[in-house]
């Protein structure tokens, strides 16, 4: 196979650009990315929980949150990319958002974790990429941010970069992410729809032995969406959004249906000692005014959503959750030694906990259902057979007619 390359960048609104990028990839890799009809979970009747999603059912339903992605495919060896999550439209270094990190199982490389845990805030966007690309991605983001207006006197910056290991499909030792890929992901970041599946940081990932990838979902609380269990204690409307990079294993389960029994299981990914090994990065965003302490509590509920899909955090799995709030009343701007903060009370958190668990579960389903088959000289990961999933759900009284 020739060593032609395809690098595609996808902002959240770049539907036509994304479609063209997918076409280019298919031309470069006719045997690797097969034409497949992929749909999101709700098209199969899979709608976890009782809360309503936002208009895009994506992390970008949280006002101000933007996502940008670059998919990097080269010849028959490189299958990776970068996904950038930008909290809001301002310079995050000067308008920091409260944040928290929860580690389900720490077999991974999450750069920037100790400062976030110590100070309870994010001062950069979040990048997701492949394991051996973490440091190159971080260096590129730091260089990009230091050259932004107003950053001339900045002498310390804490880049937050997470990863999963896509070495079963990607020539990870080549460390193929370049500075221009990171910059493109950051500058392409936009609101609106988010491309899912085998794109960005999910290009080469594998989940439950099937092709994993990027997935997202959201939940709305209060306002016109109010219903049983969907009211906020302060009467205001909030959104919770989740984005995942799925690359983990376990006993694949959909809405309680044991797909690990129902589907013909693929062989274990090349290089994994245990089929349940791998990792998942989970990013949780909300516009609710939540302190970093309560964001930590929200992040822990994402692991409950992970568990509903059959993940259990094996010894070789890196399971990380990063949660942040974009609410103006809890931002940290450094304008003085004393801040006036207005945040939600502990007793007002339960509906947000529910939203996180539900959105995480659905985001994981979306990451699998939207992923396409990918192969390289390193191996192959087949897309979950949606016809078999639909049939299994029907046998259990779940899904579309």
Short mmCIF file of C-alpha atoms in Angstrom, two decimals:
data_model
loop_
_atom_site.label_atom_id
_atom_site.label_comp_id
_atom_site.label_asym_id
_atom_site.label_seq_id
_atom_site.Cartn_x
_atom_site.Cartn_y
_atom_site.Cartn_z
CA UNK A 1 0.00 0.00 0.00
CA UNK A 2 1.38 3.41 -0.91
CA UNK A 3 2.32 5.85 1.81
CA UNK A 4 -0.17 8.51 0.86
CA UNK A 5 -1.59 10.49 3.72
CA UNK A 6 -4.84 12.02 4.76
CA UNK A 7 -5.16 14.56 7.55
CA UNK A 8 -8.64 15.90 8.08
CA UNK A 9 -9.76 18.57 10.50
CA UNK A 10 -13.30 18.69 11.81
CA UNK A 11 -14.86 21.52 13.74
CA UNK A 12 -18.22 20.81 15.32
CA UNK A 13 -20.05 22.55 12.48
CA UNK A 14 -17.86 21.20 9.72
CA UNK A 15 -20.39 18.70 8.37
CA UNK A 16 -19.53 19.19 4.72
CA UNK A 17 -15.81 19.35 5.50
CA UNK A 18 -16.10 16.20 7.61
CA UNK A 19 -17.93 14.35 4.85
CA UNK A 20 -15.25 15.33 2.35
CA UNK A 21 -12.53 14.27 4.79
CA UNK A 22 -14.17 10.87 5.20
CA UNK A 23 -14.26 10.50 1.42
CA UNK A 24 -10.56 11.26 1.16
CA UNK A 25 -9.77 8.67 3.84
CA UNK A 26 -11.81 6.05 2.01
CA UNK A 27 -9.89 6.73 -1.20
CA UNK A 28 -6.57 6.42 0.56
CA UNK A 29 -7.57 3.26 2.43
CA UNK A 30 -10.09 1.33 0.34
CA UNK A 31 -9.68 -1.82 2.46
CA UNK A 32 -9.46 -0.08 5.81
CA UNK A 33 -12.58 2.04 6.16
CA UNK A 34 -15.55 0.26 4.65
CA UNK A 35 -18.75 2.01 3.64
CA UNK A 36 -21.06 1.34 6.54
CA UNK A 37 -24.39 2.76 7.60
CA UNK A 38 -23.72 3.97 11.12
CA UNK A 39 -26.28 5.53 13.43
CA UNK A 40 -26.29 6.97 16.92
CA UNK A 41 -27.75 5.10 19.86
CA UNK A 42 -31.15 6.80 19.77
CA UNK A 43 -31.73 5.65 16.19
CA UNK A 44 -31.68 2.12 17.64
CA UNK A 45 -34.07 3.06 20.41
CA UNK A 46 -31.24 3.17 22.95
CA UNK A 47 -32.00 6.19 25.15
CA UNK A 48 -30.52 5.65 28.62
CA UNK A 49 -32.23 7.20 31.62
CA UNK A 50 -35.15 9.57 31.99
CA UNK A 51 -33.61 12.98 31.26
CA UNK A 52 -33.90 14.73 27.89
CA UNK A 53 -30.82 15.43 25.74
CA UNK A 54 -29.90 18.85 24.38
CA UNK A 55 -30.55 19.81 20.73
CA UNK A 56 -27.33 18.19 19.46
CA UNK A 57 -27.11 15.54 22.17
CA UNK A 58 -23.47 16.53 22.52
CA UNK A 59 -21.04 18.17 24.92
CA UNK A 60 -21.34 21.30 22.77
CA UNK A 61 -24.90 21.74 24.04
CA UNK A 62 -23.22 23.29 27.08
CA UNK A 63 -23.11 26.97 26.04
CA UNK A 64 -19.65 28.05 24.96
CA UNK A 65 -18.06 24.59 24.83
CA UNK A 66 -16.35 23.86 21.53
CA UNK A 67 -14.82 20.72 20.02
CA UNK A 68 -12.21 20.45 17.27
CA UNK A 69 -10.73 17.29 15.81
CA UNK A 70 -7.96 16.26 13.45
CA UNK A 71 -7.85 12.74 12.04
CA UNK A 72 -4.40 11.60 10.96
CA UNK A 73 -4.14 8.66 8.56
CA UNK A 74 -0.92 7.88 6.69
CA UNK A 75 -0.44 4.92 4.36
CA UNK A 76 -1.05 1.56 6.01
CA UNK A 77 0.46 2.46 9.40
CA UNK A 78 -0.84 5.67 11.01
CA UNK A 79 -4.37 5.66 12.47
CA UNK A 80 -4.62 8.35 15.12
CA UNK A 81 -5.60 11.95 15.76
CA UNK A 82 -6.30 14.79 18.18
CA UNK A 83 -9.53 15.92 19.81
CA UNK A 84 -9.62 19.34 21.51
CA UNK A 85 -12.26 20.40 24.04
CA UNK A 86 -12.30 24.16 24.61
CA UNK A 87 -14.33 25.33 27.65
CA UNK A 88 -15.41 28.71 26.27
CA UNK A 89 -14.61 31.37 23.71
CA UNK A 90 -12.25 33.41 25.89
CA UNK A 91 -8.60 32.83 26.76
CA UNK A 92 -8.85 30.05 29.35
CA UNK A 93 -5.60 31.10 31.00
CA UNK A 94 -7.13 34.42 32.08
CA UNK A 95 -10.68 33.14 32.56
CA UNK A 96 -10.12 29.81 34.27
CA UNK A 97 -12.89 27.34 34.91
CA UNK A 98 -13.24 25.25 38.06
CA UNK A 99 -12.36 21.66 37.35
CA UNK A 100 -11.75 18.29 38.96
CA UNK A 101 -10.21 14.98 37.96
CA UNK A 102 -11.26 11.54 39.16
CA UNK A 103 -9.13 8.46 38.49
CA UNK A 104 -11.02 5.18 38.18
CA UNK A 105 -7.85 3.20 37.43
CA UNK A 106 -4.57 5.02 36.94
CA UNK A 107 -2.88 3.00 34.21
CA UNK A 108 -2.42 5.98 31.91
CA UNK A 109 -0.71 9.24 31.11
CA UNK A 110 -2.79 12.27 32.02
CA UNK A 111 -0.60 15.34 31.83
CA UNK A 112 -1.38 18.27 34.13
CA UNK A 113 -3.34 16.27 36.70
CA UNK A 114 -1.59 17.39 39.90
CA UNK A 115 -2.10 21.12 39.38
CA UNK A 116 -5.77 20.60 38.54
CA UNK A 117 -6.19 18.55 41.70
CA UNK A 118 -4.33 21.14 43.80
CA UNK A 119 -5.94 24.33 42.48
CA UNK A 120 -9.25 22.97 41.22
CA UNK A 121 -9.12 24.79 37.89
CA UNK A 122 -8.30 24.48 34.19
CA UNK A 123 -6.13 27.10 32.52
CA UNK A 124 -5.92 25.46 29.08
CA UNK A 125 -8.18 23.54 26.73
CA UNK A 126 -8.20 19.74 27.07
CA UNK A 127 -6.48 17.64 24.42
CA UNK A 128 -7.03 13.93 23.80
CA UNK A 129 -4.64 11.89 21.64
CA UNK A 130 -2.61 8.66 21.55
CA UNK A 131 -0.37 7.51 24.41
CA UNK A 132 3.06 8.30 22.99
CA UNK A 133 1.81 11.57 21.47
CA UNK A 134 0.88 13.21 24.81
CA UNK A 135 4.09 15.20 25.23
CA UNK A 136 4.25 16.40 21.62
CA UNK A 137 0.61 17.49 21.82
CA UNK A 138 1.25 19.31 25.09
CA UNK A 139 4.32 21.09 23.73
CA UNK A 140 2.41 22.20 20.64
CA UNK A 141 -0.52 23.54 22.69
CA UNK A 142 1.79 25.41 25.07
CA UNK A 143 3.63 27.01 22.17
CA UNK A 144 0.35 27.98 20.52
CA UNK A 145 -1.09 29.48 23.73
CA UNK A 146 2.07 31.39 24.64
CA UNK A 147 1.82 33.21 21.33
CA UNK A 148 -1.75 34.38 21.91
CA UNK A 149 -2.38 38.10 22.60
CA UNK A 150 -1.79 39.05 26.23
CA UNK A 151 0.37 36.00 26.99
CA UNK A 152 3.70 37.79 26.55
CA UNK A 153 4.59 37.70 30.28
CA UNK A 154 3.32 34.19 31.03
CA UNK A 155 6.09 31.99 32.45
CA UNK A 156 4.14 28.95 33.59
CA UNK A 157 1.28 27.04 31.99
CA UNK A 158 -0.37 23.71 32.83
CA UNK A 159 -1.46 21.85 29.67
CA UNK A 160 -4.02 19.10 30.26
CA UNK A 161 -3.58 16.23 27.80
CA UNK A 162 -5.15 12.79 28.10
CA UNK A 163 -4.69 9.66 26.04
CA UNK A 164 -5.60 6.12 25.22
CA UNK A 165 -3.31 3.58 23.57
CA UNK A 166 -4.22 3.01 19.92
CA UNK A 167 -1.14 0.87 19.23
CA UNK A 168 -3.20 -2.10 18.02
CA UNK A 169 -4.11 -0.13 14.89
CA UNK A 170 -1.65 2.75 14.86
CA UNK A 171 2.15 2.83 14.52
CA UNK A 172 2.29 4.51 17.89
CA UNK A 173 6.10 4.37 18.15
CA UNK A 174 6.26 6.80 15.25
CA UNK A 175 4.65 9.39 17.58
CA UNK A 176 2.81 10.75 14.55
CA UNK A 177 1.00 13.78 15.99
CA UNK A 178 2.53 17.03 14.76
CA UNK A 179 2.28 20.59 16.03
CA UNK A 180 0.14 21.59 13.07
CA UNK A 181 -2.37 18.86 13.92
CA UNK A 182 -2.81 20.26 17.43
CA UNK A 183 -3.12 23.83 16.20
CA UNK A 184 -5.68 22.79 13.58
CA UNK A 185 -7.76 21.00 16.22
CA UNK A 186 -7.68 24.02 18.53
CA UNK A 187 -8.48 26.57 15.83
CA UNK A 188 -11.19 24.38 14.25
CA UNK A 189 -12.97 23.94 17.59
CA UNK A 190 -16.58 25.00 17.25
CA UNK A 191 -20.04 24.62 18.74
CA UNK A 192 -22.79 22.47 17.25
CA UNK A 193 -22.66 18.87 16.07
CA UNK A 194 -19.64 16.75 16.96
CA UNK A 195 -18.34 14.07 14.61
CA UNK A 196 -18.18 10.67 16.33
CA UNK A 197 -16.66 7.25 15.87
CA UNK A 198 -13.35 6.65 14.10
CA UNK A 199 -12.24 10.27 14.10
CA UNK A 200 -9.83 12.50 15.98
CA UNK A 201 -8.35 10.85 19.07
CA UNK A 202 -10.69 7.90 18.44
CA UNK A 203 -9.34 7.01 15.00
CA UNK A 204 -7.38 3.96 16.18
CA UNK A 205 -9.16 2.99 19.39
CA UNK A 206 -10.84 -0.32 20.27
CA UNK A 207 -13.61 -0.92 22.84
CA UNK A 208 -14.90 -4.32 23.97
CA UNK A 209 -12.92 -5.78 21.05
CA UNK A 210 -14.94 -3.73 18.55
CA UNK A 211 -13.96 -0.44 16.95
CA UNK A 212 -14.31 2.32 19.54
CA UNK A 213 -13.80 6.04 19.15
CA UNK A 214 -15.19 9.45 20.02
CA UNK A 215 -18.71 9.65 21.41
CA UNK A 216 -20.75 12.38 23.03
CA UNK A 217 -24.13 13.02 24.65
CA UNK A 218 -25.90 15.60 26.82
CA UNK A 219 -28.73 16.05 29.27
CA UNK A 220 -30.89 19.11 30.02
CA UNK A 221 -32.22 20.01 33.44
CA UNK A 222 -35.03 22.39 34.32
CA UNK A 223 -36.87 24.88 32.15
CA UNK A 224 -39.05 23.52 29.35
CA UNK A 225 -37.31 20.17 29.71
CA UNK A 226 -38.59 19.78 33.26
CA UNK A 227 -40.39 16.57 34.08
CA UNK A 228 -40.25 13.83 36.69
CA UNK A 229 -36.76 13.89 38.16
CA UNK A 230 -35.76 16.69 35.83
CA UNK A 231 -36.29 19.79 37.97
CA UNK A 232 -33.51 21.87 39.45
CA UNK A 233 -33.74 23.09 43.02
CA UNK A 234 -33.09 26.72 42.06
CA UNK A 235 -35.59 26.69 39.17
CA UNK A 236 -32.95 27.44 36.53
CA UNK A 237 -32.04 25.47 33.40
CA UNK A 238 -28.71 23.70 33.11
CA UNK A 239 -26.99 21.38 30.66
CA UNK A 240 -24.54 18.56 31.28
CA UNK A 241 -22.45 17.28 28.37
CA UNK A 242 -20.03 14.36 28.10
CA UNK A 243 -17.43 13.39 25.51
CA UNK A 244 -15.54 10.08 25.60
CA UNK A 245 -12.53 8.54 23.90
CA UNK A 246 -13.38 4.84 24.24
CA UNK A 247 -10.58 2.29 24.13
CA UNK A 248 -11.43 -0.07 26.99
CA UNK A 249 -12.88 -3.52 27.54
CA UNK A 250 -15.10 -5.62 29.75
CA UNK A 251 -18.46 -7.32 29.30
CA UNK A 252 -20.18 -5.20 26.63
CA UNK A 253 -23.70 -4.39 27.77
CA UNK A 254 -26.37 -2.15 26.19
CA UNK A 255 -29.34 -1.09 28.31
CA UNK A 256 -28.83 -4.20 30.42
CA UNK A 257 -28.65 -6.52 27.40
CA UNK A 258 -25.48 -8.70 27.55
CA UNK A 259 -24.03 -8.05 24.11
CA UNK A 260 -21.00 -10.08 25.17
CA UNK A 261 -23.35 -13.07 24.91
CA UNK A 262 -25.47 -11.87 21.99
CA UNK A 263 -22.72 -10.88 19.54
CA UNK A 264 -20.02 -13.04 18.04
CA UNK A 265 -16.99 -11.79 19.94
CA UNK A 266 -14.01 -10.51 17.95
CA UNK A 267 -10.51 -11.79 18.79
CA UNK A 268 -8.59 -9.88 21.51
CA UNK A 269 -6.80 -6.77 20.18
CA UNK A 270 -3.20 -7.34 19.21
CA UNK A 271 -0.80 -6.54 22.05
CA UNK A 272 -3.36 -6.57 24.88
CA UNK A 273 -2.72 -9.15 27.56
CA UNK A 274 -6.31 -8.94 28.74
CA UNK A 275 -9.30 -8.25 26.50
CA UNK A 276 -10.58 -5.85 29.18
CA UNK A 277 -7.40 -3.76 29.11
CA UNK A 278 -7.29 -0.38 27.41
CA UNK A 279 -8.42 3.03 28.59
CA UNK A 280 -11.16 5.60 28.46
CA UNK A 281 -11.00 9.36 28.76
CA UNK A 282 -14.24 11.01 29.86
CA UNK A 283 -14.75 14.79 29.74
CA UNK A 284 -17.75 16.24 31.59
CA UNK A 285 -18.90 19.84 31.07
CA UNK A 286 -21.74 21.83 32.59
CA UNK A 287 -23.00 25.39 32.71
CA UNK A 288 -24.33 24.85 36.23
CA UNK A 289 -22.40 26.94 38.81
CA UNK A 290 -20.55 24.10 40.51
CA UNK A 291 -17.45 24.26 42.72
CA UNK A 292 -14.41 22.10 41.98
CA UNK A 293 -15.34 19.99 45.01
CA UNK A 294 -18.78 19.19 43.60
CA UNK A 295 -17.30 18.77 40.13
CA UNK A 296 -15.23 15.98 41.63
CA UNK A 297 -18.45 14.40 42.83
CA UNK A 298 -19.95 14.78 39.34
CA UNK A 299 -16.88 13.19 37.78
CA UNK A 300 -17.21 10.14 40.00
CA UNK A 301 -20.73 9.56 38.66
CA UNK A 302 -19.34 9.23 35.14
CA UNK A 303 -17.74 5.99 36.29
CA UNK A 304 -21.23 4.73 37.11
CA UNK A 305 -22.24 5.37 33.50
CA UNK A 306 -19.09 3.53 32.38
CA UNK A 307 -20.04 0.56 34.54
CA UNK A 308 -23.49 0.34 32.95
CA UNK A 309 -21.82 -0.42 29.60
CA UNK A 310 -19.79 -3.31 31.04
CA UNK A 311 -16.49 -1.64 31.84
CA UNK A 312 -14.96 -2.50 35.19
CA UNK A 313 -11.53 -0.87 35.17
CA UNK A 314 -9.15 -3.77 34.66
CA UNK A 315 -5.57 -3.64 35.89
CA UNK A 316 -4.36 -2.48 32.48
CA UNK A 317 -7.06 0.14 31.95
CA UNK A 318 -6.60 3.87 32.40
CA UNK A 319 -9.98 5.32 33.34
CA UNK A 320 -9.98 9.10 33.84
CA UNK A 321 -12.70 11.72 34.18
CA UNK A 322 -12.17 15.48 33.82
CA UNK A 323 -15.12 17.69 34.80
CA UNK A 324 -15.44 21.47 34.51
CA UNK A 325 -18.05 24.23 34.81
CA UNK A 326 -18.31 27.17 32.42
CA UNK A 327 -20.65 29.24 34.63
CA UNK A 328 -19.58 32.88 34.91
CA UNK A 329 -20.20 32.99 38.67
CA UNK A 330 -17.51 30.39 39.38
CA UNK A 331 -14.82 31.48 36.90
CA UNK A 332 -11.39 32.44 38.25
CA UNK A 333 -10.12 35.65 36.63
CA UNK A 334 -7.38 36.68 39.06
CA UNK A 335 -8.79 40.18 39.44
CA UNK A 336 -8.27 40.31 43.20
CA UNK A 337 -7.45 38.33 46.34
CA UNK A 338 -11.12 37.86 47.23
CA UNK A 339 -13.71 36.30 44.90
CA UNK A 340 -17.48 36.54 45.10
CA UNK A 341 -18.69 33.03 44.27
CA UNK A 342 -22.25 31.84 43.80
CA UNK A 343 -22.44 28.06 43.39
CA UNK A 344 -24.93 25.27 43.91
CA UNK A 345 -25.45 23.77 47.33
CA UNK A 346 -24.74 20.09 47.96
CA UNK A 347 -28.46 19.35 48.15
CA UNK A 348 -28.92 20.67 44.60
CA UNK A 349 -26.45 18.23 43.02
CA UNK A 350 -28.44 15.03 42.67
CA UNK A 351 -30.05 15.85 39.32
CA UNK A 352 -26.62 16.73 37.92
CA UNK A 353 -25.25 13.40 39.14
CA UNK A 354 -28.04 11.61 37.30
CA UNK A 355 -27.35 13.60 34.15
CA UNK A 356 -23.65 12.69 34.17
CA UNK A 357 -24.28 8.97 34.54
CA UNK A 358 -26.86 8.95 31.75
CA UNK A 359 -24.84 11.07 29.32
CA UNK A 360 -21.69 9.02 29.89
CA UNK A 361 -23.49 5.77 29.17
CA UNK A 362 -24.99 7.13 25.95
CA UNK A 363 -21.73 8.75 24.83
CA UNK A 364 -20.01 5.37 25.05
CA UNK A 365 -22.75 3.73 22.98
CA UNK A 366 -22.41 6.51 20.39
CA UNK A 367 -18.64 6.03 20.22
CA UNK A 368 -19.16 2.37 19.26
CA UNK A 369 -22.26 2.65 17.07
CA UNK A 370 -20.82 5.49 14.99
CA UNK A 371 -17.38 3.91 14.56
CA UNK A 372 -16.43 2.35 11.23
CA UNK A 373 -14.15 -0.64 10.65
CA UNK A 374 -10.48 0.34 10.61
CA UNK A 375 -7.50 -1.76 9.60
CA UNK A 376 -3.79 -1.17 9.17
CA UNK A 377 -0.68 -3.30 8.86
CA UNK A 378 -0.84 -3.62 12.66
CA UNK A 379 -4.31 -5.15 12.78
CA UNK A 380 -8.00 -4.64 12.24
CA UNK A 381 -10.97 -3.62 14.39
CA UNK A 382 -14.46 -4.32 13.09
CA UNK A 383 -17.35 -1.98 13.70
CA UNK A 384 -20.05 -3.30 16.00
CA UNK A 385 -22.62 -5.08 13.76
CA UNK A 386 -25.62 -2.84 14.28
CA UNK A 387 -28.04 -5.29 12.69
CA UNK A 388 -27.09 -7.85 15.34
CA UNK A 389 -27.34 -5.21 18.09
CA UNK A 390 -30.81 -4.23 16.88
CA UNK A 391 -31.92 -7.86 16.80
CA UNK A 392 -30.57 -8.53 20.28
CA UNK A 393 -32.32 -5.47 21.68
CA UNK A 394 -35.57 -6.52 20.04
CA UNK A 395 -35.36 -9.95 21.66
CA UNK A 396 -35.20 -8.18 25.01
CA UNK A 397 -38.04 -5.78 24.23
CA UNK A 398 -35.79 -2.75 23.68
CA UNK A 399 -35.26 -0.51 20.68
CA UNK A 400 -37.02 0.53 17.52
CA UNK A 401 -39.76 -1.62 15.95
#
